[in-house]
Coordinates of N, CA and C in Angstrom, one line a residue:
X1 N 124.1 82.1 151.2 CA 125.0 83.3 151.4 C 126.1 83.3 150.4
X2 N 126.4 82.2 149.7 CA 127.5 82.2 148.7 C 126.9 82.2 147.3
X3 N 127.7 82.8 146.4 CA 127.4 82.8 145.0 C 127.6 81.4 144.4
X4 N 127.2 81.2 143.2 CA 127.3 79.9 142.5 C 128.8 79.5 142.4
X5 N 129.2 78.6 143.2 CA 130.7 78.3 143.2 C 131.1 77.5 141.9
X6 N 130.2 76.8 141.3 CA 130.5 76.2 140.0 C 130.9 77.2 138.9
X7 N 130.2 78.3 138.9 CA 130.5 79.3 137.9 C 131.8 80.0 138.3
X8 N 132.0 80.4 139.5 CA 133.2 81.0 140.0 C 134.4 80.1 139.7
X9 N 134.2 78.8 140.1 CA 135.3 77.8 139.8 C 135.6 77.7 138.4
X10 N 134.6 77.7 137.5 CA 134.8 77.6 136.1 C 135.6 78.8 135.6
X11 N 135.3 80.0 136.0 CA 136.0 81.2 135.6 C 137.4 81.1 136.1
X12 N 137.6 80.7 137.3 CA 138.9 80.6 137.9 C 139.8 79.6 137.2
X13 N 139.2 78.5 136.8 CA 139.9 77.5 136.1 C 140.3 78.0 134.7
X14 N 139.4 78.7 134.1 CA 139.8 79.3 132.7 C 140.9 80.3 132.9
X15 N 140.9 81.1 133.9 CA 142.1 82.0 134.1 C 143.4 81.3 134.4
X16 N 143.3 80.2 135.2 CA 144.5 79.4 135.4 C 145.0 78.8 134.2
X17 N 144.2 78.3 133.3 CA 144.6 77.7 132.1 C 145.2 78.7 131.2
X18 N 144.6 79.9 131.1 CA 145.2 80.9 130.2 C 146.5 81.4 130.7
X19 N 146.7 81.5 132.0 CA 148.0 81.9 132.6 C 149.0 80.8 132.4
X20 N 148.6 79.6 132.5 CA 149.5 78.4 132.3 C 150.0 78.4 130.9
X21 N 149.2 78.7 129.9 CA 149.6 78.7 128.5 C 150.7 79.6 128.2
X22 N 150.8 80.7 128.9 CA 151.9 81.7 128.7 C 153.0 81.5 129.7
X23 N 153.1 80.3 130.3 CA 154.2 80.0 131.3 C 154.1 80.9 132.5
X24 N 153.0 81.6 132.8 CA 152.9 82.4 133.9 C 152.6 81.6 135.1
X25 N 152.9 82.1 136.3 CA 152.5 81.4 137.5 C 152.0 82.5 138.5
X26 N 151.2 82.0 139.5 CA 150.7 82.9 140.5 C 151.8 82.9 141.6
X27 N 152.0 84.1 142.2 CA 153.0 84.3 143.2 C 152.4 84.9 144.4
X28 N 152.7 84.4 145.6 CA 152.2 85.0 146.9 C 153.4 85.5 147.8
X29 N 154.6 85.6 147.2 CA 155.7 85.9 148.1 C 155.6 87.3 148.8
X30 N 154.7 88.1 148.3 CA 154.5 89.5 148.9 C 153.5 89.4 150.0
X31 N 152.8 88.3 150.1 CA 151.7 88.2 151.1 C 152.2 87.6 152.4
X32 N 151.5 87.9 153.5 CA 151.8 87.2 154.8 C 151.5 85.7 154.6
X33 N 152.4 84.8 155.1 CA 152.2 83.4 155.0 C 152.7 82.7 156.2
X34 N 152.2 81.5 156.4 CA 152.6 80.7 157.6 C 152.9 79.3 157.0
X35 N 153.9 78.7 157.7 CA 154.3 77.3 157.3 C 153.0 76.4 157.4
X36 N 152.9 75.5 156.5 CA 151.9 74.5 156.5 C 152.0 73.5 157.7
X37 N 150.9 73.4 158.4 CA 150.9 72.5 159.6 C 149.5 71.9 159.6
X38 N 149.5 70.5 159.6 CA 148.2 69.8 159.6 C 147.6 69.9 160.9
X39 N 146.3 70.1 161.0 CA 145.5 70.1 162.2 C 146.0 70.8 163.4
X40 N 146.6 72.0 163.1 CA 147.1 72.9 164.1 C 146.6 74.3 163.9
X41 N 145.9 74.8 164.9 CA 145.3 76.2 164.7 C 146.4 77.2 164.4
X42 N 146.1 78.0 163.4 CA 147.1 79.1 163.0 C 146.3 80.3 162.7
X43 N 147.1 81.4 162.5 CA 146.5 82.7 162.2 C 147.5 83.4 161.2
X44 N 146.8 84.1 160.2 CA 147.6 85.0 159.3 C 146.9 86.4 159.4
X45 N 147.7 87.4 159.7 CA 147.2 88.7 159.8 C 147.7 89.6 158.6
X46 N 146.7 90.2 158.0 CA 147.0 91.1 156.8 C 146.6 92.5 157.2
X47 N 146.7 93.5 156.3 CA 146.4 94.8 156.6 C 144.9 95.1 157.1
X48 N 144.0 94.5 156.4 CA 142.6 94.8 156.7 C 141.8 93.5 157.2
X49 N 142.4 92.4 157.1 CA 141.8 91.1 157.6 C 142.7 90.2 158.3
X50 N 142.1 89.4 159.2 CA 142.9 88.4 159.9 C 142.2 87.0 159.7
X51 N 143.0 86.0 159.5 CA 142.4 84.7 159.1 C 142.9 83.7 160.2
X52 N 141.9 83.1 160.9 CA 142.2 82.0 161.9 C 141.8 80.8 161.1
X53 N 142.7 79.8 161.1 CA 142.4 78.6 160.2 C 143.1 77.3 160.8
X54 N 142.7 76.3 160.1 CA 143.3 75.0 160.4 C 143.4 74.2 159.0
X55 N 144.5 73.5 158.8 CA 144.6 72.6 157.6 C 144.1 71.2 157.9
X56 N 143.1 70.7 157.2 CA 142.5 69.4 157.5 C 142.8 68.5 156.3
X57 N 143.4 67.3 156.6 CA 143.6 66.3 155.5 C 142.2 65.8 155.1
X58 N 142.1 65.6 153.8 CA 140.9 65.0 153.2 C 141.4 63.8 152.3
X59 N 140.5 63.1 151.7 CA 140.8 61.9 151.0 C 141.9 62.1 150.0
X60 N 141.8 63.0 149.0 CA 142.8 63.2 148.0 C 143.1 64.7 147.9
X61 N 142.9 65.5 149.0 CA 143.2 66.9 149.0 C 143.4 67.4 150.4
X62 N 143.4 68.7 150.6 CA 143.5 69.3 151.9 C 142.4 70.3 152.0
X63 N 141.9 70.5 153.2 CA 140.9 71.6 153.4 C 141.6 72.6 154.3
X64 N 141.2 73.9 154.0 CA 141.6 75.0 154.9 C 140.3 75.6 155.4
X65 N 140.1 75.4 156.7 CA 138.8 75.8 157.3 C 139.1 76.8 158.4
X66 N 138.3 77.8 158.4 CA 138.5 78.8 159.5 C 137.5 79.9 159.5
X67 N 137.9 81.0 160.0 CA 137.1 82.2 160.1 C 138.0 83.5 159.8
X68 N 137.4 84.3 158.9 CA 138.1 85.6 158.5 C 137.4 86.7 159.3
X69 N 138.3 87.6 159.8 CA 137.8 88.8 160.5 C 138.3 90.1 159.8
X70 N 137.3 91.0 159.6 CA 137.7 92.3 159.1 C 138.2 93.1 160.3
X71 N 139.4 93.7 160.1 CA 140.0 94.5 161.2 C 139.3 95.9 161.2
X72 N 138.2 96.0 162.0 CA 137.4 97.2 162.1 C 138.2 98.4 162.4
X73 N 139.2 98.3 163.2 CA 140.0 99.5 163.5 C 140.8 100.0 162.3
X74 N 141.0 99.2 161.3 CA 141.8 99.6 160.2 C 141.0 100.0 159.0
X75 N 139.7 100.0 159.1 CA 138.8 100.4 158.0 C 138.1 101.7 158.4
X76 N 137.6 102.5 157.5 CA 136.9 103.7 157.9 C 135.8 103.5 158.9
X77 N 135.6 104.4 159.8 CA 134.6 104.2 160.9 C 133.2 104.3 160.3
X78 N 133.0 104.9 159.1 CA 131.7 105.0 158.5 C 131.2 103.6 157.9
X79 N 132.1 102.7 157.7 CA 131.8 101.4 157.0 C 130.9 100.6 157.9
X80 N 129.7 100.3 157.4 CA 128.7 99.5 158.1 C 128.3 98.3 157.4
X81 N 128.6 98.1 156.1 CA 128.1 97.0 155.3 C 129.3 96.4 154.5
X82 N 129.3 95.1 154.4 CA 130.2 94.4 153.5 C 129.5 94.3 152.2
X83 N 129.8 95.1 151.2 CA 129.1 95.0 149.9 C 129.6 93.9 149.1
X84 N 130.9 93.5 149.2 CA 131.5 92.5 148.4 C 132.6 91.9 149.2
X85 N 132.8 90.6 149.2 CA 133.9 89.9 149.9 C 134.2 88.6 149.1
X86 N 135.4 88.6 148.6 CA 136.0 87.4 148.0 C 137.2 87.0 148.9
X87 N 137.3 85.7 149.3 CA 138.4 85.2 150.1 C 139.1 84.1 149.3
X88 N 140.4 84.2 149.2 CA 141.1 83.1 148.5 C 142.1 82.5 149.5
X89 N 142.3 81.2 149.4 CA 143.3 80.5 150.2 C 144.4 79.9 149.2
X90 N 145.7 80.0 149.6 CA 146.7 79.6 148.7 C 147.7 78.6 149.4
X91 N 148.1 77.6 148.7 CA 149.2 76.7 149.1 C 150.3 77.0 148.2
X92 N 151.5 77.4 148.8 CA 152.6 77.8 148.0 C 153.9 77.1 148.5
X93 N 154.9 77.2 147.6 CA 156.3 76.6 148.0 C 157.0 77.8 148.7
X94 N 158.3 77.5 149.0 CA 159.1 78.5 149.8 C 159.4 79.7 149.0
X95 N 159.3 79.6 147.6 CA 159.5 80.8 146.8 C 158.3 81.6 146.5
X96 N 157.1 81.2 147.1 CA 155.9 81.9 146.9 C 155.1 81.5 145.7
X97 N 155.5 80.4 145.0 CA 154.8 80.0 143.8 C 153.6 79.2 144.3
X98 N 152.4 79.6 143.8 CA 151.1 78.9 144.2 C 151.0 77.5 143.6
X99 N 150.8 76.5 144.4 CA 150.6 75.1 144.0 C 149.2 74.7 144.0
X100 N 148.3 75.4 144.8 CA 146.9 75.1 144.8 C 146.2 76.3 145.4
X101 N 145.0 76.5 145.0 CA 144.2 77.7 145.6 C 142.7 77.3 145.6
X102 N 142.0 78.0 146.5 CA 140.6 77.9 146.6 C 140.0 79.3 146.8
X103 N 138.8 79.5 146.4 CA 138.1 80.8 146.5 C 136.7 80.6 147.0
X104 N 136.2 81.6 147.7 CA 134.8 81.7 148.2 C 134.4 83.1 148.0
X105 N 133.1 83.3 147.5 CA 132.5 84.6 147.3 C 131.3 84.7 148.2
X106 N 131.3 85.8 149.0 CA 130.2 85.9 150.0 C 129.2 87.0 149.6
X107 N 128.0 86.9 150.0 CA 126.9 87.9 149.8 C 127.1 89.0 150.7
X108 N 126.5 90.2 150.4 CA 126.6 91.4 151.3 C 126.0 91.0 152.7
X109 N 126.6 91.6 153.7 CA 126.0 91.5 155.1 C 126.5 92.6 155.9
X110 N 125.9 92.8 157.1 CA 126.3 93.9 158.0 C 127.6 93.6 158.6
X111 N 128.4 94.7 158.7 CA 129.8 94.6 159.3 C 129.6 94.8 160.8
X112 N 130.0 93.7 161.5 CA 129.8 93.8 163.0 C 131.2 93.5 163.6
X113 N 131.5 94.2 164.6 CA 132.8 94.1 165.4 C 132.8 92.6 165.9
X114 N 133.9 92.0 165.7 CA 134.2 90.6 166.3 C 133.4 89.5 165.6
X115 N 132.6 89.8 164.7 CA 131.8 88.7 164.0 C 132.6 88.3 162.7
X116 N 133.0 87.1 162.7 CA 133.8 86.6 161.6 C 133.0 85.9 160.5
X117 N 133.7 85.7 159.3 CA 133.1 85.0 158.2 C 133.7 83.7 158.0
X118 N 132.9 82.6 158.2 CA 133.5 81.2 158.1 C 133.8 80.9 156.6
X119 N 134.9 80.2 156.4 CA 135.3 79.8 155.1 C 135.8 78.3 155.2
X120 N 135.8 77.7 154.0 CA 136.3 76.3 153.9 C 136.7 76.1 152.4
X121 N 138.0 76.0 152.2 CA 138.6 75.8 150.9 C 139.1 74.4 150.7
X122 N 139.0 73.9 149.5 CA 139.7 72.6 149.2 C 140.9 73.0 148.3
X123 N 142.1 72.5 148.8 CA 143.3 72.7 148.1 C 143.8 71.4 147.6
X124 N 143.9 71.3 146.3 CA 144.3 70.0 145.6 C 145.4 70.2 144.7
X125 N 146.7 70.2 145.2 CA 147.8 70.4 144.4 C 148.0 69.2 143.4
X126 N 148.5 69.5 142.2 CA 148.8 68.5 141.3 C 149.8 67.5 141.8
X127 N 150.8 68.1 142.4 CA 151.9 67.3 143.1 C 152.5 68.0 144.2
X128 N 153.0 67.3 145.2 CA 153.7 68.0 146.3 C 155.2 67.5 146.3
X129 N 156.0 68.5 146.0 CA 157.5 68.2 146.0 C 157.9 68.3 147.4
X130 N 159.1 67.8 147.7 CA 159.7 67.9 149.0 C 160.1 69.3 149.2
X131 N 160.0 69.8 150.4 CA 160.4 71.1 150.8 C 159.3 71.8 151.5
X132 N 159.5 72.9 152.1 CA 158.5 73.6 153.0 C 157.4 74.1 152.1
X133 N 156.2 74.0 152.7 CA 155.0 74.5 152.1 C 154.4 75.6 153.0
X134 N 153.6 76.5 152.4 CA 153.1 77.7 153.2 C 151.6 77.9 152.8
X135 N 150.9 78.4 153.8 CA 149.5 78.8 153.6 C 149.4 80.4 153.6
X136 N 148.7 80.9 152.7 CA 148.5 82.4 152.7 C 147.1 82.7 152.2
X137 N 146.6 83.9 152.3 CA 145.3 84.3 152.0 C 145.3 85.5 151.1
X138 N 144.2 85.7 150.3 CA 144.0 86.9 149.6 C 142.5 87.3 149.8
X139 N 142.2 88.5 149.5 CA 140.9 89.0 149.6 C 140.6 90.2 148.7
X140 N 139.3 90.4 148.4 CA 138.8 91.6 147.8 C 137.7 92.0 148.7
X141 N 137.7 93.2 149.2 CA 136.8 93.7 150.2 C 136.2 95.0 149.8
X142 N 134.9 95.1 149.7 CA 134.3 96.4 149.4 C 133.3 96.7 150.6
X143 N 133.6 97.8 151.3 CA 132.7 98.2 152.4 C 131.9 99.5 152.0
X144 N 130.7 99.5 152.5 CA 129.7 100.5 152.2 C 129.2 101.2 153.5
X145 N 128.7 102.4 153.4 CA 128.1 103.1 154.5 C 126.8 102.6 154.8
X146 N 126.0 102.3 153.8 CA 124.6 101.8 153.9 C 124.4 100.6 153.0
X147 N 123.4 99.8 153.3 CA 123.2 98.6 152.6 C 122.8 98.9 151.1
X148 N 121.8 99.8 150.9 CA 121.3 100.2 149.6 C 121.2 101.7 149.5
X149 N 121.3 102.1 148.3 CA 121.0 103.5 148.0 C 122.2 104.5 148.4
X150 N 123.3 103.9 148.7 CA 124.4 104.7 149.2 C 125.2 105.3 147.9
X151 N 125.3 106.6 147.8 CA 126.0 107.1 146.6 C 127.4 107.6 147.0
X152 N 127.8 107.4 148.2 CA 129.2 107.8 148.6 C 130.1 106.8 148.1
X153 N 131.4 107.1 147.9 CA 132.4 106.2 147.4 C 132.6 105.0 148.4
X154 N 132.7 103.8 147.9 CA 133.0 102.7 148.8 C 134.4 102.7 149.3
X155 N 134.7 101.9 150.3 CA 136.1 101.6 150.7 C 136.4 100.2 150.1
X156 N 137.5 100.2 149.4 CA 137.9 98.9 148.7 C 139.4 98.5 149.1
X157 N 139.6 97.3 149.4 CA 140.9 96.8 149.7 C 141.1 95.4 149.0
X158 N 142.3 95.3 148.4 CA 142.6 94.0 147.7 C 144.0 93.6 148.0
X159 N 144.1 92.4 148.5 CA 145.5 91.8 148.7 C 145.3 90.4 148.1
X160 N 146.1 90.0 147.1 CA 146.0 88.7 146.5 C 147.2 88.3 145.8
X161 N 147.2 87.1 145.2 CA 148.3 86.6 144.4 C 148.5 87.4 143.2
X162 N 149.7 87.5 142.7 CA 149.9 88.2 141.4 C 150.5 87.2 140.4
X163 N 150.3 87.5 139.1 CA 150.7 86.6 138.1 C 152.1 87.1 137.6
X164 N 153.0 86.2 137.4 CA 154.4 86.5 136.9 C 154.6 85.7 135.7

């Protein structure tokens, strides 16, 4: 159900390297975020999606595991198919500067009320300074009326980190 994560990770790494070369950084201060809490169920609600998750310690990184739900009441009633879904998880400092991120790309599937999409990111920050840390999410969502052959315009929603 997922695309080739090695290719996606490679592209993402190349983008991060290019942004770093210009002293740019990713910022999530405009997104909903929650304080970092290990092994404690949490939720982040955004305009079109809700993320129920837990931060899990791993050997030399952290996992963010949970389920994402599309807020069916907030999307067009004609939307029946998820044509495209990218979900990103971010670990940031109190200023919203991204310290680590993970991404998953999902294949098209039927949009069903109450049915969530499971995700599991690995977040591996280069270093953890003292101070509060936060978890936030981003997404790219394309909804369709029909699985195939639909010529009507799709519904698209994007909320994600921005480069500064």
